[in-house]
Short mmCIF file of C-alpha atoms in Angstrom, two decimals:
data_model
loop_
_atom_site.label_atom_id
_atom_site.label_comp_id
_atom_site.label_asym_id
_atom_site.label_seq_id
_atom_site.Cartn_x
_atom_site.Cartn_y
_atom_site.Cartn_z
CA MET A 25 6.06 -19.03 0.31
CA SER A 26 5.89 -21.82 2.82
CA GLU A 27 5.25 -20.97 6.49
CA VAL A 28 7.67 -18.75 8.15
CA ILE A 29 8.95 -19.70 11.45
CA LEU A 30 12.07 -17.53 12.78
CA HIS A 31 13.94 -18.11 15.80
CA THR A 32 15.89 -15.75 18.07
CA GLU A 33 17.53 -16.06 21.52
CA LYS A 34 14.02 -15.89 23.69
CA LEU A 35 11.57 -16.25 20.95
CA ILE A 36 9.74 -18.31 18.22
CA ILE A 37 7.96 -16.26 15.91
CA ARG A 38 5.33 -18.26 13.97
CA GLN A 39 3.27 -17.03 10.78
CA ALA A 40 -0.21 -17.34 11.47
CA ASP A 41 -1.82 -20.50 10.65
CA GLU A 42 -5.23 -22.44 11.35
CA MET A 43 -3.41 -24.77 13.51
CA LEU A 44 -2.86 -21.98 16.00
CA LEU A 45 -6.48 -20.98 16.44
CA PRO A 46 -6.99 -22.09 20.06
CA LEU A 47 -3.97 -20.30 21.19
CA ILE A 48 -4.95 -17.36 19.25
CA LEU A 49 -8.23 -17.26 20.97
CA ASP A 50 -6.54 -17.85 24.57
CA PHE A 51 -4.28 -14.85 23.68
CA LEU A 52 -7.05 -12.46 22.51
CA ASN A 53 -9.35 -13.33 25.61
CA ARG A 54 -6.62 -13.14 28.02
CA ASN A 55 -5.81 -9.53 26.91
CA LYS A 56 -9.19 -8.04 25.61
CA LEU A 57 -9.19 -5.36 28.45
CA PHE A 58 -5.77 -4.51 28.12
CA PHE A 59 -5.77 -4.04 24.37
CA GLN A 60 -9.03 -2.12 24.24
CA LYS A 61 -7.46 1.16 24.73
CA TRP A 62 -5.36 0.76 21.45
CA GLU A 63 -7.46 -1.28 19.13
CA PRO A 64 -10.75 -0.59 16.92
CA LEU A 65 -13.89 -1.21 19.10
CA ARG A 66 -14.60 -5.16 18.72
CA LYS A 67 -17.75 -6.95 18.49
CA GLU A 68 -17.95 -10.11 21.10
CA SER A 69 -18.12 -12.25 17.82
CA PHE A 70 -14.23 -11.18 16.95
CA TYR A 71 -13.53 -13.55 20.10
CA SER A 72 -15.10 -16.47 18.29
CA SER A 73 -13.53 -19.29 16.68
CA GLU A 74 -15.75 -18.93 13.75
CA VAL A 75 -14.48 -15.43 13.21
CA GLN A 76 -10.74 -15.83 14.03
CA LEU A 77 -10.94 -18.84 11.56
CA GLN A 78 -12.31 -16.54 8.98
CA ASN A 79 -9.53 -14.35 9.45
CA LEU A 80 -6.67 -16.88 9.37
CA LYS A 81 -8.28 -18.29 6.15
CA ALA A 82 -8.37 -14.70 4.43
CA LEU A 83 -4.60 -14.30 5.36
CA ARG A 84 -3.63 -17.59 3.97
CA ASN A 85 -3.55 -16.11 0.20
CA ASP A 86 -3.33 -12.65 0.86
CA ASP A 87 0.28 -11.34 -0.21
CA SER A 88 -0.47 -7.96 1.10
CA GLN A 89 -0.26 -8.84 4.49
CA TYR A 90 1.44 -11.34 7.33
CA ARG A 91 0.50 -12.05 10.82
CA PHE A 92 3.03 -13.63 13.38
CA TYR A 93 2.61 -14.83 16.65
CA LEU A 94 5.27 -14.88 19.25
CA PHE A 95 5.97 -17.61 21.76
CA THR A 96 9.02 -17.98 24.40
CA GLN A 97 11.50 -20.38 24.03
CA ASN A 98 10.47 -21.57 27.48
CA GLU A 99 6.76 -21.71 26.82
CA PRO A 100 6.35 -22.74 23.03
CA ASP A 101 2.55 -23.50 23.80
CA THR A 102 1.36 -20.12 24.85
CA ILE A 103 1.21 -17.00 22.73
CA VAL A 104 2.62 -14.05 24.11
CA GLY A 105 2.25 -11.51 21.30
CA GLU A 106 1.61 -10.61 17.63
CA ILE A 107 2.96 -8.76 14.94
CA GLY A 108 1.34 -7.66 11.76
CA LEU A 109 2.54 -6.81 8.45
CA SER A 110 0.11 -5.21 6.06
CA ASN A 111 -0.49 -2.70 3.25
CA ILE A 112 2.56 -4.57 1.75
CA VAL A 113 3.05 -2.88 -1.56
CA LYS A 114 5.70 -3.88 -4.47
CA GLY A 115 6.70 -2.14 -7.27
CA VAL A 116 8.38 1.27 -6.93
CA TYR A 117 7.02 1.70 -3.40
CA LEU A 118 8.14 -1.32 -1.61
CA ASN A 119 6.54 -0.60 1.78
CA CYS A 120 4.54 -2.09 4.57
CA THR A 121 2.99 -0.85 7.86
CA ILE A 122 3.78 -2.66 11.07
CA SER A 123 1.45 -3.33 14.13
CA TYR A 124 2.32 -5.06 17.19
CA LYS A 125 0.66 -6.09 20.67
CA LEU A 126 2.21 -8.15 23.38
CA ASP A 127 0.73 -10.01 26.26
CA GLN A 128 0.02 -7.57 29.49
CA SER A 129 2.33 -10.43 31.51
CA MET A 130 5.23 -9.79 29.06
CA THR A 131 5.84 -6.23 29.03
CA GLY A 132 9.22 -4.77 30.02
CA ARG A 133 11.18 -7.86 29.19
CA GLY A 134 12.75 -6.78 25.58
CA ILE A 135 10.45 -9.27 23.95
CA MET A 136 8.87 -7.20 21.44
CA SER A 137 11.98 -5.38 20.70
CA GLU A 138 13.79 -8.85 19.96
CA ALA A 139 11.02 -9.82 17.95
CA LEU A 140 10.63 -6.63 16.01
CA ARG A 141 14.29 -6.87 15.30
CA GLU A 142 13.97 -10.30 13.70
CA ILE A 143 10.56 -9.01 11.64
CA GLU A 144 12.54 -6.29 10.18
CA VAL A 145 15.22 -8.63 9.00
CA PHE A 146 12.43 -10.75 7.18
CA VAL A 147 10.81 -7.44 5.64
CA PHE A 148 14.03 -6.04 4.53
CA GLU A 149 15.84 -9.57 3.59
CA THR A 150 13.29 -11.71 2.39
CA LEU A 151 10.56 -9.53 1.35
CA LYS A 152 13.04 -6.93 0.09
CA LEU A 153 10.91 -3.76 0.94
CA HIS A 154 12.44 -0.65 1.27
CA ARG A 155 10.30 0.84 4.13
CA ILE A 156 8.48 -0.16 7.31
CA GLU A 157 6.13 2.41 8.49
CA ALA A 158 4.45 2.50 11.80
CA ASN A 159 1.52 4.66 13.22
CA ILE A 160 1.36 5.19 17.01
CA ILE A 161 -1.02 7.23 19.09
CA PRO A 162 0.81 9.98 20.75
CA THR A 163 -0.25 8.91 24.34
CA ASN A 164 1.20 5.29 23.76
CA LEU A 165 4.46 6.33 25.56
CA LYS A 166 5.64 2.60 25.67
CA SER A 167 5.28 2.04 22.07
CA LEU A 168 6.72 5.37 21.03
CA LYS A 169 9.75 4.58 23.36
CA LEU A 170 10.17 1.06 21.74
CA ILE A 171 9.65 2.36 18.07
CA ARG A 172 12.44 5.22 18.51
CA LYS A 173 14.67 2.49 20.21
CA LEU A 174 14.68 0.28 17.13
CA GLY A 175 15.67 3.23 14.81
CA PHE A 176 12.41 4.46 13.25
CA ARG A 177 12.56 8.16 12.46
CA GLU A 178 9.46 10.12 12.97
CA GLU A 179 7.79 11.61 9.92
CA GLY A 180 4.86 13.36 11.05
CA LEU A 181 1.20 13.50 12.42
CA SER A 182 -1.65 11.87 10.72
CA LYS A 183 -4.63 13.41 11.74
CA GLN A 184 -7.62 11.15 12.66
CA LEU A 185 -5.89 8.23 10.92
CA LEU A 186 -7.72 5.31 12.82
CA LYS A 187 -10.60 4.83 14.74
CA ILE A 188 -9.47 3.16 17.92
CA ASN A 189 -11.67 2.32 20.57
CA GLY A 190 -14.60 4.37 19.05
CA ILE A 191 -12.67 7.53 18.82
CA TRP A 192 -10.87 8.86 15.67
CA GLU A 193 -7.10 9.04 16.80
CA ASP A 194 -4.28 11.11 15.51
CA HIS A 195 -1.11 8.86 15.11
CA LEU A 196 2.54 9.84 14.95
CA ARG A 197 3.92 8.28 11.92
CA PHE A 198 7.59 6.61 11.61
CA ALA A 199 9.48 4.87 9.20
CA LYS A 200 12.58 2.90 9.16
CA LEU A 201 14.63 2.30 5.63
CA ASN A 202 16.04 -0.86 4.27
CA PRO A 203 19.92 0.10 5.34
CA LYS A 204 20.77 -1.92 2.18
CA ASN A 205 19.06 0.42 -0.25
CA ILE A 206 19.99 3.78 1.63
#
């Protein structure tokens, strides 16, 4: 599949590629402390061009995951968010896991809900998957509010699912089904 670029009223959503490396580094470094509470512990090398370039190259030929970066229509040279699709499985499962993060200066503006709605269309219509799953730490109230607003249904609690900021954290599991397959 060629590079994916999606457009919404406020956003340009671009599939990760190596040309975005300086903008990705800027985004990650600008938000390092803000994201820390919700991510795995990161070595300082994670924020280097070498590691990020290696990650981008690994994505290039991996059809089990996608990464997208969000830009506002007004500032197309500054990354304001990231959405990941991982664990993409075809066959009888047709499922993926979604993750997302937004620049600390952009929260509360409806940007992520607009982006996730567009990614949902991509997942269901282009990738033709049946389910999107999201796993959220129960104390991440903004993310819980967002995912519920988007129509994801809570399916249960996964105990100590991911090691976040050095601690094995429980996660609430949500899913949304492709409306065309229900």
